[in-house]
């Protein structure tokens, strides 16, 4: 019998759009959504619970005949710094539960790492796939530990777990929750609502970013790839565009939206300063043919259209 799909962190920024994409193409496979809170607009099967509750997850796997898990639950960089203990618990215990169940029930797993796995000692321009990993945030620590855990479960137990290091993901349907790259989403809402934005990063802080459609496609493509092509079982570097707040503000103005911007950096500045400015993702491009489709102008156009559509609802 065809096995079903579980998405954890289902109603978050990436989960909500991944579920829609999976439902579109999954044929007869059911997609089961797992999160800590219900989305009242979600029409499919959902289970509400705590990712650290392994027996609950086991019951879902058995009851819903799960064969694949997209494990997206995570506390992001900024919220993680406000509660490092919880970040460790949710991010590490959650991943460990999923990997243990994958081993027991032969599940295929996707788990995202992040540019947060890098730190101050990493080369910041065109950051290579294999390089120094000394993150300065608890979120980053859980990403490095998580990458190694994934590789360990693959080597030791044959768990087919695949991963990419997401850059900042830009989307309009669901807001991101508590990251350092969130400014690049907030700015679109403020530009349209008030024409003014106060940015929590300095104007010249370059960070790697990606439009949500590219992030979802990368996620599906790495999971569809022939296992023989997945040479990296920690996590693949993944890139699309890199820009600063000032460049993004210019691109929004160029698209016809007047925008005044002020810069008031807060604690997130030092997180951003420890991350790469740009990423070398040639391994992903070579191994499973990754190719981004959204450059800065195309992304800005889509974001402005999407935010306007949401506001009209
Ligand atoms: C964050 O800013 O914490 C995330 C990430 C880059 O992983 N968006």
Coordinates of C-alpha atoms and ligand atoms in Angstrom, one line a residue:
X1 CA 0.0 0.0 0.0
X2 CA 1.2 3.5 -0.8
X3 CA 2.7 5.2 2.2
X4 CA 1.7 8.6 3.5
X5 CA 3.6 11.8 4.3
X6 CA 4.0 13.6 7.7
X7 CA 4.9 17.3 7.8
X8 CA 5.9 18.6 11.2
X9 CA 5.9 22.3 11.8
X10 CA 3.1 22.1 9.3
X11 CA 1.6 25.6 9.8
X12 CA 4.8 27.5 9.9
X13 CA 6.3 29.6 7.0
X14 CA 7.7 26.7 5.0
X15 CA 5.3 24.0 6.2
X16 CA 2.1 25.6 5.1
X17 CA 3.4 26.0 1.5
X18 CA 5.1 22.7 1.5
X19 CA 1.8 20.9 2.4
X20 CA 0.0 22.7 -0.4
X21 CA 2.8 21.6 -2.9
X22 CA 2.7 18.0 -1.6
X23 CA -1.0 17.8 -1.7
X24 CA -1.0 18.9 -5.3
X25 CA 1.4 16.2 -6.4
X26 CA 1.0 13.4 -3.9
X27 CA -1.6 11.3 -5.8
X28 CA -3.2 9.0 -3.4
X29 CA -0.8 9.6 -0.5
X30 CA -2.3 11.5 2.4
X31 CA -0.5 14.4 3.9
X32 CA -0.7 14.5 7.7
X33 CA 0.0 17.9 9.3
X34 CA 1.6 18.1 12.8
X35 CA 2.0 21.3 14.7
X36 CA 1.7 22.6 18.2
X37 CA -1.3 24.8 17.3
X38 CA -4.2 24.2 15.0
X39 CA -4.7 26.2 11.8
X40 CA -8.5 26.7 11.7
X41 CA -8.3 27.1 7.9
X42 CA -6.6 23.8 7.3
X43 CA -9.0 21.3 5.8
X44 CA -6.8 18.1 5.8
X45 CA -5.8 15.7 8.6
X46 CA -4.0 17.5 11.4
X47 CA -2.6 16.3 14.7
X48 CA -1.8 18.9 17.4
X49 CA 1.0 18.0 19.9
X50 CA 4.5 18.4 21.2
X51 CA 7.4 17.3 19.0
X52 CA 9.3 16.0 22.1
X53 CA 6.5 13.4 22.7
X54 CA 7.9 10.4 20.9
X55 CA 5.0 8.0 21.6
X56 CA 2.6 10.5 20.1
X57 CA 4.8 10.6 17.0
X58 CA 5.0 6.8 16.9
X59 CA 1.2 6.6 17.0
X60 CA 0.9 9.0 14.1
X61 CA 3.4 7.0 12.1
X62 CA 1.6 3.7 12.7
X63 CA -2.0 5.0 12.5
X64 CA -1.5 7.0 9.3
X65 CA 0.9 4.5 7.6
X66 CA 3.6 7.2 7.3
X67 CA 6.5 6.5 4.9
X68 CA 8.1 10.0 4.6
X69 CA 8.6 12.8 7.1
X70 CA 9.4 16.5 6.4
X71 CA 10.5 17.5 9.8
X72 CA 10.3 21.3 9.9
X73 CA 9.7 22.0 13.6
X74 CA 12.3 24.4 14.9
X75 CA 12.9 27.4 17.1
X76 CA 14.7 30.0 14.8
X77 CA 17.7 32.1 15.6
X78 CA 16.3 35.1 17.4
X79 CA 13.7 33.3 19.5
X80 CA 16.2 30.6 20.2
X81 CA 18.6 33.2 21.7
X82 CA 15.8 34.3 24.1
X83 CA 15.2 30.8 25.2
X84 CA 18.3 28.6 24.4
X85 CA 17.2 25.7 26.7
X86 CA 13.9 25.4 24.8
X87 CA 15.7 25.7 21.5
X88 CA 17.9 22.8 22.3
X89 CA 15.0 20.7 23.6
X90 CA 12.6 21.3 20.7
X91 CA 15.3 21.3 17.9
X92 CA 17.4 18.3 19.2
X93 CA 14.9 16.1 21.0
X94 CA 12.5 16.6 18.1
X95 CA 15.0 15.6 15.4
X96 CA 16.2 12.6 17.5
X97 CA 12.6 11.4 17.9
X98 CA 12.1 11.6 14.1
X99 CA 15.4 9.9 13.3
X100 CA 14.7 7.1 15.8
X101 CA 11.3 6.5 14.4
X102 CA 12.8 6.6 10.9
X103 CA 15.2 3.8 11.9
X104 CA 12.4 1.7 13.4
X105 CA 9.8 2.2 10.7
X106 CA 12.0 2.7 7.6
X107 CA 11.0 6.3 7.0
X108 CA 12.5 8.7 4.5
X109 CA 13.3 12.1 6.2
X110 CA 13.8 15.7 5.1
X111 CA 15.2 18.0 7.8
X112 CA 16.4 21.6 7.1
X113 CA 19.6 23.0 8.3
X114 CA 20.4 26.7 7.8
X115 CA 23.1 29.2 7.1
X116 CA 23.0 29.6 10.9
X117 CA 25.3 26.5 11.0
X118 CA 28.1 28.9 10.1
X119 CA 29.8 31.3 12.4
X120 CA 32.3 34.1 12.8
X121 CA 35.2 31.9 11.9
X122 CA 33.6 30.7 8.6
X123 CA 34.7 32.5 5.3
X124 CA 31.8 34.9 4.7
X125 CA 32.0 35.3 0.9
X126 CA 31.0 32.4 -1.2
X127 CA 31.0 30.2 1.8
X128 CA 32.1 26.7 0.8
X129 CA 30.2 23.4 1.4
X130 CA 32.9 22.0 3.7
X131 CA 34.2 24.7 6.0
X132 CA 34.5 25.8 9.7
X133 CA 31.2 25.3 11.6
X134 CA 31.4 27.3 14.8
X135 CA 28.0 29.0 15.2
X136 CA 27.4 31.7 17.8
X137 CA 23.7 31.0 18.4
X138 CA 21.9 28.0 20.1
X139 CA 19.9 27.7 16.9
X140 CA 23.1 27.3 14.9
X141 CA 24.5 24.8 17.5
X142 CA 21.4 22.7 17.0
X143 CA 21.8 22.9 13.2
X144 CA 25.4 21.7 13.4
X145 CA 24.6 18.9 15.9
X146 CA 21.5 18.0 13.8
X147 CA 23.6 17.8 10.6
X148 CA 26.0 15.4 12.3
X149 CA 23.2 13.4 13.8
X150 CA 21.6 13.0 10.3
X151 CA 24.9 11.8 8.9
X152 CA 25.4 9.4 11.8
X153 CA 21.9 7.8 11.3
X154 CA 22.6 7.5 7.6
X155 CA 26.0 5.9 8.1
X156 CA 25.2 3.7 11.1
X157 CA 21.5 2.7 10.5
X158 CA 21.0 3.5 6.8
X159 CA 18.3 6.1 7.4
X160 CA 17.6 8.0 4.2
X161 CA 17.7 11.5 5.6
X162 CA 18.3 14.4 3.3
X163 CA 19.0 18.1 4.2
X164 CA 19.6 21.6 2.8
X165 CA 21.0 24.6 4.6
X166 CA 18.2 27.1 3.9
X167 CA 19.1 30.8 3.5
X168 CA 16.6 33.4 4.7
X169 CA 13.2 32.4 3.2
X170 CA 11.0 35.2 1.8
X171 CA 7.2 34.5 1.6
X172 CA 3.9 36.3 1.9
X173 CA 1.3 33.6 2.7
X174 CA 2.6 32.8 6.2
X175 CA 5.0 35.0 8.2
X176 CA 8.3 33.6 9.5
X177 CA 8.5 33.3 13.2
X178 CA 11.5 34.7 15.0
X179 CA 14.4 34.6 12.7
X180 CA 17.2 37.1 11.9
X181 CA 16.3 37.3 8.2
X182 CA 12.6 38.2 9.0
X183 CA 13.2 41.8 8.2
X184 CA 13.2 40.9 4.5
X185 CA 9.5 39.8 4.8
X186 CA 8.3 42.5 7.2
X187 CA 9.7 45.3 5.0
X188 CA 7.2 44.4 2.2
X189 CA 4.2 44.6 4.6
X190 CA 5.3 47.9 6.0
X191 CA 6.2 49.3 2.5
X192 CA 2.6 48.7 1.3
X193 CA 0.9 49.6 4.6
X194 CA 2.7 52.8 5.6
X195 CA 5.6 53.4 3.2
X196 CA 8.0 53.4 6.1
X197 CA 10.1 50.7 7.7
X198 CA 12.4 50.5 10.7
X199 CA 15.0 47.8 10.0
X200 CA 16.7 45.9 12.9
X201 CA 19.8 45.3 10.8
X202 CA 22.3 47.8 9.4
X203 CA 21.8 49.0 5.8
X204 CA 24.9 47.2 4.5
X205 CA 24.3 43.7 6.1
X206 CA 24.4 41.3 3.2
X207 CA 22.7 37.9 3.8
X208 CA 21.8 34.9 1.5
X209 CA 18.1 34.8 0.8
X210 CA 15.6 32.7 -1.3
X211 CA 12.0 33.1 -2.5
X212 CA 9.7 30.5 -1.0
X213 CA 8.9 28.9 -4.4
X214 CA 12.6 28.1 -4.8
X215 CA 12.8 26.8 -1.2
X216 CA 9.8 24.5 -1.7
X217 CA 11.2 23.2 -5.1
X218 CA 14.6 22.5 -3.6
X219 CA 13.0 20.6 -0.8
X220 CA 10.9 18.4 -3.2
X221 CA 13.8 18.0 -5.6
X222 CA 16.3 16.7 -3.1
X223 CA 13.7 14.3 -1.8
X224 CA 12.9 13.1 -5.3
X225 CA 16.6 12.6 -6.3
X226 CA 18.2 9.2 -6.8
X227 CA 19.7 8.3 -3.4
X228 CA 23.0 7.6 -5.2
X229 CA 23.2 11.3 -6.1
X230 CA 23.0 12.4 -2.5
X231 CA 26.7 12.4 -1.7
X232 CA 26.3 14.8 1.3
X233 CA 24.4 13.4 4.3
X234 CA 25.1 16.3 6.6
X235 CA 23.4 19.2 4.7
X236 CA 23.8 20.8 1.3
X237 CA 24.6 24.5 0.9
X238 CA 21.7 26.1 -1.1
X239 CA 21.7 29.6 -2.6
X240 CA 19.6 31.9 -4.7
X241 CA 20.2 35.6 -4.1
X242 CA 22.2 37.8 -1.6
X243 CA 21.3 41.3 -0.7
X244 CA 21.5 44.0 2.0
X245 CA 18.5 45.9 3.5
X246 CA 19.5 49.0 1.4
X247 CA 19.5 47.0 -1.8
X248 CA 16.1 45.4 -1.0
X249 CA 14.6 48.8 -0.2
X250 CA 15.9 50.1 -3.6
X251 CA 14.4 47.2 -5.4
X252 CA 11.0 47.8 -3.7
X253 CA 11.2 51.5 -4.7
X254 CA 12.2 50.5 -8.3
X255 CA 9.0 48.3 -8.4
X256 CA 7.0 51.4 -7.8
X257 CA 6.4 51.4 -4.0
X258 CA 7.7 54.5 -2.2
X259 CA 9.6 53.5 0.9
X260 CA 11.4 55.4 3.7
X261 CA 13.7 53.3 5.7
X262 CA 15.5 53.8 9.1
X263 CA 18.1 51.6 10.6
X264 CA 17.9 50.7 14.3
X265 CA 20.1 47.6 14.7
X266 CA 19.3 45.4 17.8
X267 CA 20.7 42.1 19.1
X268 CA 20.0 40.4 15.7
X269 CA 22.8 42.5 14.1
X270 CA 25.5 40.4 15.8
X271 CA 23.8 37.2 14.6
X272 CA 23.6 38.5 11.1
X273 CA 27.3 39.6 11.3
X274 CA 28.3 36.0 12.1
X275 CA 26.5 34.5 9.0
X276 CA 27.7 34.3 5.4
X277 CA 27.1 37.1 2.9
X278 CA 26.9 34.6 0.1
X279 CA 26.9 30.8 -0.4
X280 CA 28.7 28.5 -2.8
X281 CA 26.1 25.8 -3.6
X282 CA 27.9 24.0 -6.4
X283 CA 27.6 20.6 -4.8
X284 CA 23.8 20.8 -4.8
X285 CA 23.9 22.1 -8.4
X286 CA 26.1 19.2 -9.5
X287 CA 24.6 16.3 -7.4
X288 CA 20.9 16.9 -7.8
X289 CA 20.8 19.6 -10.4
X290 CA 19.6 22.5 -8.1
X291 CA 18.9 25.7 -9.9
X292 CA 17.2 28.8 -8.4
X293 CA 14.6 30.6 -10.5
X294 CA 13.9 33.8 -8.5
X295 CA 16.4 36.7 -8.7
X296 CA 15.9 39.9 -6.6
X297 CA 13.5 41.7 -9.0
X298 CA 11.4 38.7 -9.7
X299 CA 11.1 38.0 -6.0
X300 CA 10.2 41.6 -5.2
X301 CA 7.4 41.6 -7.8
X302 CA 5.9 38.4 -6.5
X303 CA 6.1 39.6 -2.9
X304 CA 4.4 42.9 -3.6
X305 CA 1.7 41.1 -5.6
X306 CA 1.2 38.5 -2.8
X307 CA 1.1 41.0 0.1
X308 CA -1.5 43.1 -1.8
X309 CA -3.5 39.9 -2.4
X310 CA -3.4 39.0 1.3
X311 CA -4.4 42.6 2.3
X312 CA -7.4 42.5 -0.1
X313 CA -8.8 39.4 1.6
Ligands
LIG1 C1 16.6 32.7 10.8 O1 16.8 33.9 10.5 O2 16.8 32.3 12.0 C2 16.2 31.7 9.7 C3 17.4 31.0 9.2 C4 18.3 31.7 8.3 O3 17.6 29.8 9.4 N1 15.5 32.4 8.7

